[in-house]
PDB file of C-alpha atoms and ligand atoms in Angstrom:
ATOM      1  CA  MET V   1      70.472  19.447  99.646  1.00 51.00           C
ATOM      2  CA  ASP V   2      66.770  18.935 100.217  1.00 55.00           C
ATOM      3  CA  ASP V   3      64.967  15.588 100.278  1.00 58.00           C
ATOM      4  CA  ALA V   4      63.897  15.819  96.681  1.00 53.00           C
ATOM      5  CA  ASP V   5      67.522  16.216  95.546  1.00 63.00           C
ATOM      6  CA  SER V   6      68.848  13.399  97.701  1.00 86.00           C
ATOM      7  CA  LEU V   7      66.163  11.030  96.407  1.00 94.00           C
ATOM      8  CA  ASP V   8      66.641  12.203  92.843  1.00 95.00           C
ATOM      9  CA  LEU V   9      62.868  12.495  92.457  1.00 96.00           C
ATOM     10  CA  ALA V  10      63.114  15.086  89.720  1.00 95.00           C
ATOM     11  CA  SER V  11      64.747  12.661  87.307  1.00 96.00           C
ATOM     12  CA  LEU V  12      62.350   9.735  87.895  1.00 95.00           C
ATOM     13  CA  ARG V  13      60.046   9.443  84.939  1.00 93.00           C
ATOM     14  CA  GLU V  14      58.450   6.711  82.861  1.00 95.00           C
ATOM     15  CA  GLU V  15      57.304   6.817  79.282  1.00 95.00           C
ATOM     16  CA  TYR V  16      53.692   5.659  78.945  1.00 97.00           C
ATOM     17  CA  ASP V  17      53.376   3.806  75.673  1.00 95.00           C
ATOM     18  CA  VAL V  18      51.506   0.536  76.085  1.00 96.00           C
ATOM     19  CA  GLY V  19      48.011   1.549  75.072  1.00 96.00           C
ATOM     20  CA  ALA V  20      45.489   4.134  74.013  1.00 97.00           C
ATOM     21  CA  ILE V  21      41.803   4.864  74.493  1.00 98.00           C
ATOM     22  CA  ASP V  22      39.740   4.649  71.345  1.00 97.00           C
ATOM     23  CA  PRO V  23      36.399   6.213  72.325  1.00 97.00           C
ATOM     24  CA  ASP V  24      34.686   4.279  69.539  1.00 97.00           C
ATOM     25  CA  THR V  25      35.550   0.940  71.113  1.00 97.00           C
ATOM     26  CA  MET V  26      34.860   1.921  74.739  1.00 98.00           C
ATOM     27  CA  ASN V  27      31.749   0.313  76.194  1.00 98.00           C
ATOM     28  CA  PRO V  28      28.906   2.845  76.613  1.00 98.00           C
ATOM     29  CA  ASP V  29      28.296   1.230  80.037  1.00 98.00           C
ATOM     30  CA  PRO V  30      31.168   2.340  82.317  1.00 98.00           C
ATOM     31  CA  VAL V  31      30.732  -0.598  84.709  1.00 98.00           C
ATOM     32  CA  ALA V  32      31.171  -2.982  81.779  1.00 98.00           C
ATOM     33  CA  GLN V  33      34.185  -0.937  80.679  1.00 98.00           C
ATOM     34  CA  TRP V  34      35.611  -1.080  84.214  1.00 98.00           C
ATOM     35  CA  ARG V  35      35.187  -4.880  84.181  1.00 98.00           C
ATOM     36  CA  GLN V  36      37.104  -5.089  80.916  1.00 98.00           C
ATOM     37  CA  TRP V  37      39.979  -2.970  82.247  1.00 98.00           C
ATOM     38  CA  PHE V  38      39.979  -4.883  85.542  1.00 98.00           C
ATOM     39  CA  THR V  39      40.269  -8.197  83.669  1.00 98.00           C
ATOM     40  CA  HIS V  40      43.102  -6.772  81.594  1.00 98.00           C
ATOM     41  CA  ALA V  41      44.896  -5.486  84.714  1.00 98.00           C
ATOM     42  CA  SER V  42      44.455  -8.833  86.431  1.00 98.00           C
ATOM     43  CA  GLU V  43      45.687 -10.826  83.440  1.00 98.00           C
ATOM     44  CA  SER V  44      48.614  -8.410  83.040  1.00 98.00           C
ATOM     45  CA  GLY V  45      49.830  -9.249  86.542  1.00 98.00           C
ATOM     46  CA  VAL V  46      48.916  -5.958  88.240  1.00 98.00           C
ATOM     47  CA  TYR V  47      49.439  -6.500  91.993  1.00 98.00           C
ATOM     48  CA  GLU V  48      46.129  -6.497  93.890  1.00 98.00           C
ATOM     49  CA  PRO V  49      44.075  -5.084  91.009  1.00 98.00           C
ATOM     50  CA  ASN V  50      41.066  -4.921  93.353  1.00 98.00           C
ATOM     51  CA  ALA V  51      42.848  -2.424  95.625  1.00 99.00           C
ATOM     52  CA  MET V  52      41.298   1.019  95.414  1.00 99.00           C
ATOM     53  CA  VAL V  53      41.851   4.262  97.250  1.00 99.00           C
ATOM     54  CA  VAL V  54      38.692   5.478  98.965  1.00 99.00           C
ATOM     55  CA  ALA V  55      38.714   9.231  99.433  1.00 99.00           C
ATOM     56  CA  THR V  56      36.398  10.889 101.917  1.00 98.00           C
ATOM     57  CA  VAL V  57      36.230  14.237 103.666  1.00 98.00           C
ATOM     58  CA  ASP V  58      36.429  14.451 107.448  1.00 98.00           C
ATOM     59  CA  GLU V  59      34.423  16.745 109.685  1.00 97.00           C
ATOM     60  CA  GLY V  60      37.116  19.423 109.518  1.00 97.00           C
ATOM     61  CA  GLY V  61      36.899  19.421 105.717  1.00 97.00           C
ATOM     62  CA  TRP V  62      40.205  17.576 105.343  1.00 98.00           C
ATOM     63  CA  PRO V  63      40.400  15.000 102.563  1.00 98.00           C
ATOM     64  CA  GLN V  64      41.251  11.510 103.833  1.00 98.00           C
ATOM     65  CA  ALA V  65      42.360   8.662 101.575  1.00 98.00           C
ATOM     66  CA  ARG V  66      43.178   5.016 102.179  1.00 99.00           C
ATOM     67  CA  ASN V  67      43.243   1.740 100.275  1.00 99.00           C
ATOM     68  CA  VAL V  68      40.569  -0.907 100.619  1.00 99.00           C
ATOM     69  CA  LEU V  69      39.770  -3.993  98.546  1.00 98.00           C
ATOM     70  CA  VAL V  70      36.709  -3.935  96.334  1.00 98.00           C
ATOM     71  CA  LYS V  71      34.745  -7.142  96.941  1.00 98.00           C
ATOM     72  CA  GLY V  72      31.776  -6.736  94.616  1.00 98.00           C
ATOM     73  CA  VAL V  73      31.013  -4.784  91.450  1.00 98.00           C
ATOM     74  CA  ASP V  74      27.663  -4.777  89.708  1.00 97.00           C
ATOM     75  CA  GLU V  75      25.103  -2.339  88.332  1.00 94.00           C
ATOM     76  CA  ARG V  76      24.585  -1.000  91.892  1.00 97.00           C
ATOM     77  CA  GLY V  77      28.233  -0.012  92.253  1.00 98.00           C
ATOM     78  CA  PHE V  78      31.444  -0.925  94.093  1.00 99.00           C
ATOM     79  CA  ALA V  79      31.201  -2.706  97.459  1.00 98.00           C
ATOM     80  CA  PHE V  80      33.888  -2.978 100.111  1.00 99.00           C
ATOM     81  CA  TYR V  81      33.974  -4.072 103.748  1.00 98.00           C
ATOM     82  CA  THR V  82      35.283  -2.396 106.849  1.00 98.00           C
ATOM     83  CA  ASN V  83      34.713  -1.554 110.502  1.00 98.00           C
ATOM     84  CA  LEU V  84      31.480   0.443 110.785  1.00 98.00           C
ATOM     85  CA  GLU V  85      32.944   2.445 113.690  1.00 98.00           C
ATOM     86  CA  SER V  86      36.144   3.385 111.845  1.00 98.00           C
ATOM     87  CA  ALA V  87      37.086   6.901 110.837  1.00 98.00           C
ATOM     88  CA  LYS V  88      36.209   6.185 107.224  1.00 98.00           C
ATOM     89  CA  ALA V  89      32.793   4.819 108.199  1.00 98.00           C
ATOM     90  CA  GLY V  90      31.925   8.051 110.015  1.00 98.00           C
ATOM     91  CA  GLU V  91      33.030  10.082 107.010  1.00 98.00           C
ATOM     92  CA  LEU V  92      31.127   7.894 104.543  1.00 98.00           C
ATOM     93  CA  GLU V  93      27.967   8.036 106.644  1.00 98.00           C
ATOM     94  CA  SER V  94      28.015  11.777 107.139  1.00 98.00           C
ATOM     95  CA  ALA V  95      28.854  12.891 103.581  1.00 98.00           C
ATOM     96  CA  GLN V  96      27.236   9.921 101.784  1.00 98.00           C
ATOM     97  CA  ARG V  97      29.678  10.627  98.968  1.00 98.00           C
ATOM     98  CA  ALA V  98      33.086   9.219  98.125  1.00 98.00           C
ATOM     99  CA  SER V  99      35.669   8.964  95.403  1.00 99.00           C
ATOM    100  CA  LEU V 100      37.461   5.735  94.464  1.00 99.00           C
ATOM    101  CA  LEU V 101      40.732   5.395  92.601  1.00 99.00           C
ATOM    102  CA  PHE V 102      42.090   2.276  90.948  1.00 99.00           C
ATOM    103  CA  SER V 103      45.818   2.664  90.175  1.00 98.00           C
ATOM    104  CA  TRP V 104      46.854   0.041  87.631  1.00 98.00           C
ATOM    105  CA  LEU V 105      50.249   1.622  87.162  1.00 98.00           C
ATOM    106  CA  SER V 106      52.092  -1.191  85.407  1.00 98.00           C
ATOM    107  CA  VAL V 107      49.590  -0.984  82.545  1.00 98.00           C
ATOM    108  CA  HIS V 108      49.660   2.833  82.664  1.00 98.00           C
ATOM    109  CA  ARG V 109      46.035   3.141  83.690  1.00 98.00           C
ATOM    110  CA  GLN V 110      43.934   4.636  86.431  1.00 98.00           C
ATOM    111  CA  VAL V 111      40.179   4.726  86.892  1.00 99.00           C
ATOM    112  CA  ARG V 112      38.521   7.345  89.024  1.00 98.00           C
ATOM    113  CA  VAL V 113      34.981   6.885  90.327  1.00 99.00           C
ATOM    114  CA  VAL V 114      32.780   9.363  92.192  1.00 99.00           C
ATOM    115  CA  GLY V 115      29.516   8.273  93.722  1.00 98.00           C
ATOM    116  CA  THR V 116      26.957   8.191  96.462  1.00 98.00           C
ATOM    117  CA  VAL V 117      27.390   5.881  99.444  1.00 98.00           C
ATOM    118  CA  THR V 118      25.004   3.407 101.012  1.00 98.00           C
ATOM    119  CA  ARG V 119      25.478   0.554 103.474  1.00 98.00           C
ATOM    120  CA  VAL V 120      25.587  -2.960 102.093  1.00 98.00           C
ATOM    121  CA  ALA V 121      22.585  -5.022 103.294  1.00 98.00           C
ATOM    122  CA  ALA V 122      23.198  -7.053 106.462  1.00 98.00           C
ATOM    123  CA  SER V 123      22.487 -10.327 104.645  1.00 98.00           C
ATOM    124  CA  GLU V 124      25.104  -9.506 101.998  1.00 98.00           C
ATOM    125  CA  ALA V 125      27.663  -8.543 104.653  1.00 98.00           C
ATOM    126  CA  ASP V 126      26.908 -11.798 106.533  1.00 98.00           C
ATOM    127  CA  GLU V 127      27.521 -13.797 103.387  1.00 98.00           C
ATOM    128  CA  TYR V 128      30.827 -12.086 102.649  1.00 98.00           C
ATOM    129  CA  PHE V 129      31.989 -12.296 106.290  1.00 98.00           C
ATOM    130  CA  ALA V 130      31.254 -16.045 106.312  1.00 98.00           C
ATOM    131  CA  SER V 131      33.502 -16.467 103.240  1.00 98.00           C
ATOM    132  CA  ARG V 132      36.531 -14.848 104.922  1.00 98.00           C
ATOM    133  CA  PRO V 133      39.404 -16.862 106.393  1.00 97.00           C
ATOM    134  CA  ARG V 134      38.933 -17.564 110.111  1.00 97.00           C
ATOM    135  CA  ALA V 135      41.967 -15.452 111.060  1.00 96.00           C
ATOM    136  CA  SER V 136      40.479 -12.443 109.259  1.00 98.00           C
ATOM    137  CA  GLN V 137      37.152 -13.020 111.030  1.00 98.00           C
ATOM    138  CA  LEU V 138      38.953 -13.020 114.395  1.00 97.00           C
ATOM    139  CA  GLY V 139      40.894  -9.919 113.404  1.00 97.00           C
ATOM    140  CA  ALA V 140      37.673  -8.077 112.581  1.00 98.00           C
ATOM    141  CA  TRP V 141      36.350  -8.808 116.092  1.00 98.00           C
ATOM    142  CA  ALA V 142      39.663  -7.907 117.739  1.00 98.00           C
ATOM    143  CA  SER V 143      40.461  -4.540 116.162  1.00 98.00           C
ATOM    144  CA  PRO V 144      38.764  -1.302 117.235  1.00 98.00           C
ATOM    145  CA  GLN V 145      39.727   0.145 113.859  1.00 98.00           C
ATOM    146  CA  SER V 146      40.917   3.779 113.883  1.00 98.00           C
ATOM    147  CA  ASP V 147      40.944   3.969 117.719  1.00 98.00           C
ATOM    148  CA  LEU V 148      44.134   4.859 119.613  1.00 98.00           C
ATOM    149  CA  ILE V 149      45.796   1.826 121.188  1.00 98.00           C
ATOM    150  CA  ALA V 150      48.754   1.757 123.552  1.00 98.00           C
ATOM    151  CA  ASP V 151      50.715  -0.994 121.798  1.00 98.00           C
ATOM    152  CA  ARG V 152      50.381  -4.237 119.848  1.00 98.00           C
ATOM    153  CA  SER V 153      49.700  -6.292 122.948  1.00 98.00           C
ATOM    154  CA  VAL V 154      46.234  -4.705 123.045  1.00 98.00           C
ATOM    155  CA  LEU V 155      45.458  -6.487 119.765  1.00 98.00           C
ATOM    156  CA  GLU V 156      47.073  -9.751 120.850  1.00 98.00           C
ATOM    157  CA  ARG V 157      45.007  -9.803 124.056  1.00 98.00           C
ATOM    158  CA  ALA V 158      41.859  -8.990 122.095  1.00 98.00           C
ATOM    159  CA  VAL V 159      42.509 -11.907 119.714  1.00 97.00           C
ATOM    160  CA  THR V 160      43.054 -14.257 122.677  1.00 97.00           C
ATOM    161  CA  ASP V 161      39.725 -13.110 124.150  1.00 98.00           C
ATOM    162  CA  VAL V 162      37.890 -13.596 120.857  1.00 97.00           C
ATOM    163  CA  VAL V 163      39.389 -17.075 120.377  1.00 97.00           C
ATOM    164  CA  ALA V 164      38.223 -17.987 123.904  1.00 97.00           C
ATOM    165  CA  ARG V 165      34.780 -16.565 123.217  1.00 97.00           C
ATOM    166  CA  PHE V 166      34.113 -18.440 119.968  1.00 96.00           C
ATOM    167  CA  GLY V 167      36.219 -21.571 120.497  1.00 92.00           C
ATOM    168  CA  GLU V 168      36.025 -23.861 117.506  1.00 93.00           C
ATOM    169  CA  GLY V 169      32.547 -22.666 116.578  1.00 93.00           C
ATOM    170  CA  GLU V 170      31.371 -20.500 113.733  1.00 96.00           C
ATOM    171  CA  ILE V 171      32.325 -16.843 114.075  1.00 98.00           C
ATOM    172  CA  PRO V 172      29.389 -14.506 113.425  1.00 98.00           C
ATOM    173  CA  ARG V 173      29.817 -11.128 111.739  1.00 98.00           C
ATOM    174  CA  PRO V 174      30.530  -8.470 114.376  1.00 98.00           C
ATOM    175  CA  PRO V 175      27.667  -5.959 114.632  1.00 98.00           C
ATOM    176  CA  PHE V 176      30.260  -3.200 114.079  1.00 98.00           C
ATOM    177  CA  TRP V 177      31.558  -4.643 110.801  1.00 98.00           C
ATOM    178  CA  GLY V 178      29.940  -4.395 107.360  1.00 98.00           C
ATOM    179  CA  GLY V 179      30.120  -2.962 103.897  1.00 98.00           C
ATOM    180  CA  TYR V 180      29.603   0.198 101.927  1.00 99.00           C
ATOM    181  CA  ARG V 181      28.661   0.545  98.305  1.00 99.00           C
ATOM    182  CA  VAL V 182      29.644   3.485  96.121  1.00 99.00           C
ATOM    183  CA  SER V 183      27.079   3.991  93.351  1.00 98.00           C
ATOM    184  CA  PRO V 184      28.829   5.894  90.580  1.00 98.00           C
ATOM    185  CA  VAL V 185      27.724   9.187  89.087  1.00 98.00           C
ATOM    186  CA  LEU V 186      31.082   9.719  87.390  1.00 98.00           C
ATOM    187  CA  PHE V 187      33.912   7.606  86.000  1.00 99.00           C
ATOM    188  CA  GLU V 188      37.177   8.675  84.446  1.00 99.00           C
ATOM    189  CA  PHE V 189      39.295   6.210  82.493  1.00 98.00           C
ATOM    190  CA  TRP V 190      42.908   7.349  82.111  1.00 98.00           C
ATOM    191  CA  GLN V 191      45.487   5.808  79.834  1.00 98.00           C
ATOM    192  CA  GLY V 192      49.053   7.100  79.835  1.00 98.00           C
ATOM    193  CA  ARG V 193      50.359   8.156  76.411  1.00 98.00           C
ATOM    194  CA  PRO V 194      53.715   9.419  75.157  1.00 96.00           C
ATOM    195  CA  SER V 195      54.766  13.031  75.725  1.00 95.00           C
ATOM    196  CA  ARG V 196      52.272  13.374  78.586  1.00 95.00           C
ATOM    197  CA  LEU V 197      49.443  13.625  76.051  1.00 97.00           C
ATOM    198  CA  HIS V 198      47.400  11.056  77.911  1.00 98.00           C
ATOM    199  CA  ASP V 199      43.894   9.885  77.067  1.00 98.00           C
ATOM    200  CA  ARG V 200      41.136  10.732  79.551  1.00 98.00           C
ATOM    201  CA  LEU V 201      37.554   9.657  78.994  1.00 98.00           C
ATOM    202  CA  ARG V 202      34.895  10.756  81.435  1.00 98.00           C
ATOM    203  CA  TYR V 203      31.473   9.152  81.843  1.00 98.00           C
ATOM    204  CA  ARG V 204      29.025  11.477  83.560  1.00 98.00           C
ATOM    205  CA  TRP V 205      25.561  10.343  84.670  1.00 98.00           C
ATOM    206  CA  ALA V 206      22.975  13.027  83.791  1.00 98.00           C
ATOM    207  CA  ASP V 207      19.376  12.938  82.580  1.00 98.00           C
ATOM    208  CA  ALA V 208      19.188   9.196  83.131  1.00 97.00           C
ATOM    209  CA  SER V 209      22.079   8.259  80.872  1.00 98.00           C
ATOM    210  CA  TRP V 210      25.866   8.211  80.682  1.00 98.00           C
ATOM    211  CA  HIS V 211      27.490  11.067  78.774  1.00 98.00           C
ATOM    212  CA  ILE V 212      30.976  10.393  77.470  1.00 98.00           C
ATOM    213  CA  GLU V 213      33.428  13.281  77.201  1.00 98.00           C
ATOM    214  CA  ARG V 214      37.152  13.573  76.517  1.00 98.00           C
ATOM    215  CA  LEU V 215      39.241  15.646  78.929  1.00 98.00           C
ATOM    216  CA  ALA V 216      42.600  17.276  78.304  1.00 98.00           C
ATOM    217  CA  PRO V 217      45.454  15.540  80.070  1.00 98.00           C
TER     218      PRO V 217
HETATM  219  C1  LIG U   1      46.034  -2.911  99.851  1.00 54.65           C
HETATM  220  C2  LIG U   1      45.228  -2.547 101.070  1.00 54.65           C
HETATM  221  C3  LIG U   1      43.959  -3.065 101.224  1.00 54.65           C
HETATM  222  C4  LIG U   1      43.186  -2.732 102.332  1.00 54.65           C
HETATM  223  N1  LIG U   1      41.906  -3.213 102.410  1.00 54.65           N
HETATM  224  C5  LIG U   1      41.116  -2.815 103.432  1.00 54.65           C
HETATM  225  C6  LIG U   1      39.729  -3.200 103.450  1.00 54.65           C
HETATM  226  O1  LIG U   1      39.215  -3.880 102.538  1.00 54.65           O
HETATM  227  N2  LIG U   1      38.985  -2.759 104.492  1.00 54.65           N
HETATM  228  C7  LIG U   1      39.505  -1.985 105.496  1.00 54.65           C
HETATM  229  O2  LIG U   1      38.773  -1.629 106.423  1.00 54.65           O
HETATM  230  N3  LIG U   1      40.795  -1.593 105.490  1.00 54.65           N
HETATM  231  C8  LIG U   1      41.616  -1.986 104.479  1.00 54.65           C
HETATM  232  N4  LIG U   1      42.936  -1.572 104.444  1.00 54.65           N
HETATM  233  C9  LIG U   1      43.420  -0.694 105.532  1.00 54.65           C
HETATM  234  C10 LIG U   1      42.977   0.751 105.257  1.00 54.65           C
HETATM  235  O3  LIG U   1      43.806   1.338 104.259  1.00 54.65           O
HETATM  236  C11 LIG U   1      42.995   1.646 106.510  1.00 54.65           C
HETATM  237  O4  LIG U   1      44.277   1.617 107.115  1.00 54.65           O
HETATM  238  C12 LIG U   1      41.957   1.214 107.554  1.00 54.65           C
HETATM  239  O5  LIG U   1      40.753   0.795 106.959  1.00 54.65           O
HETATM  240  C13 LIG U   1      41.664   2.355 108.528  1.00 54.65           C
HETATM  241  O6  LIG U   1      41.209   3.483 107.818  1.00 54.65           O
HETATM  242  P1  LIG U   1      40.402   4.672 108.519  1.00 54.65           P
HETATM  243  O7  LIG U   1      41.035   4.902 109.862  1.00 54.65           O
HETATM  244  O8  LIG U   1      40.521   5.818 107.587  1.00 54.65           O
HETATM  245  O9  LIG U   1      38.966   4.215 108.686  1.00 54.65           O
HETATM  246  C14 LIG U   1      43.728  -1.893 103.348  1.00 54.65           C
HETATM  247  C15 LIG U   1      45.018  -1.374 103.179  1.00 54.65           C
HETATM  248  C16 LIG U   1      45.751  -1.698 102.063  1.00 54.65           C
HETATM  249  C17 LIG U   1      47.130  -1.105 101.899  1.00 54.65           C
END
C-alpha cells in the first residue's frame, strides 16, 4: 500500500457550489475586485484571509513558495514585510518578479497575481514596523531569517541580547528588515463550480489597460 492509499487521498473531494463569476458584474479594476473578494472572504470567516503564497524562482531555477501576510493593498500593488537578507528577498531582488496566491478555500475561491517587485520605501517600512507588537519587533531583530542555526537556543540568546540592547526604549526598524511590493500585470479570479467546470477570469495589463478574458477550467 502506498501513502496515497493509506491516506485515502483519492477519495477526498469537495463539491464547489457556493458561487459563480458573472463577468458582467466583475469590477473592471482588478484591485477593486480583489478588495471586494477579500471583504467577502473576511466576512465569511476565512482564516487569515490576508495570507498569500509568494512564489519566486531561486538562482538554480527552482520555484520557491511560502506564505506571507499582505499588509497593504492599493493602486501600486500588494505590500508585505520580511527580512531583507532572507532567501525570498534575494530571489525577489534578482528576478524583480513574483507570483502571489490567495487561497480562500472555504468560499471556493483563489486569486492569482503576477507582478513586478520593488522595495517598499523606508519611511513606509518604518511606519509599519512601529505599528507591530513589541515581541514581533524583537523577533525581527533576533532572527537571521533563512540562515542555518544550530538549535532554538540561538534564537533565545539573540532575543535576550536584543532585549538588553533596547531595554524599555523604542525599538527601531532593523536595517535588514523591510517590505516588498508586487505591482500586478496579471490577476486571475477563480471560483469553484460544480462538475469541475469552474469559472476563471483573467485580467491582463496590456496597452495601458486591463483586458478581461475567460479561461477554461
Ligand atoms: C500564515 C503565514 C504567514 C507568514 N507571514 C510572513 C510574513 O509576513 N513575512 C515573513 O517574512 N514570513 C512570513 N511567514 C514565514 C514564511 O512563510 C517563511 O517561512 C519565511 O519568510 C522564510 O522564507 P524564505 O526562507 O523563503 O525567505 C509566514 C508563514 C505563514 C504560514
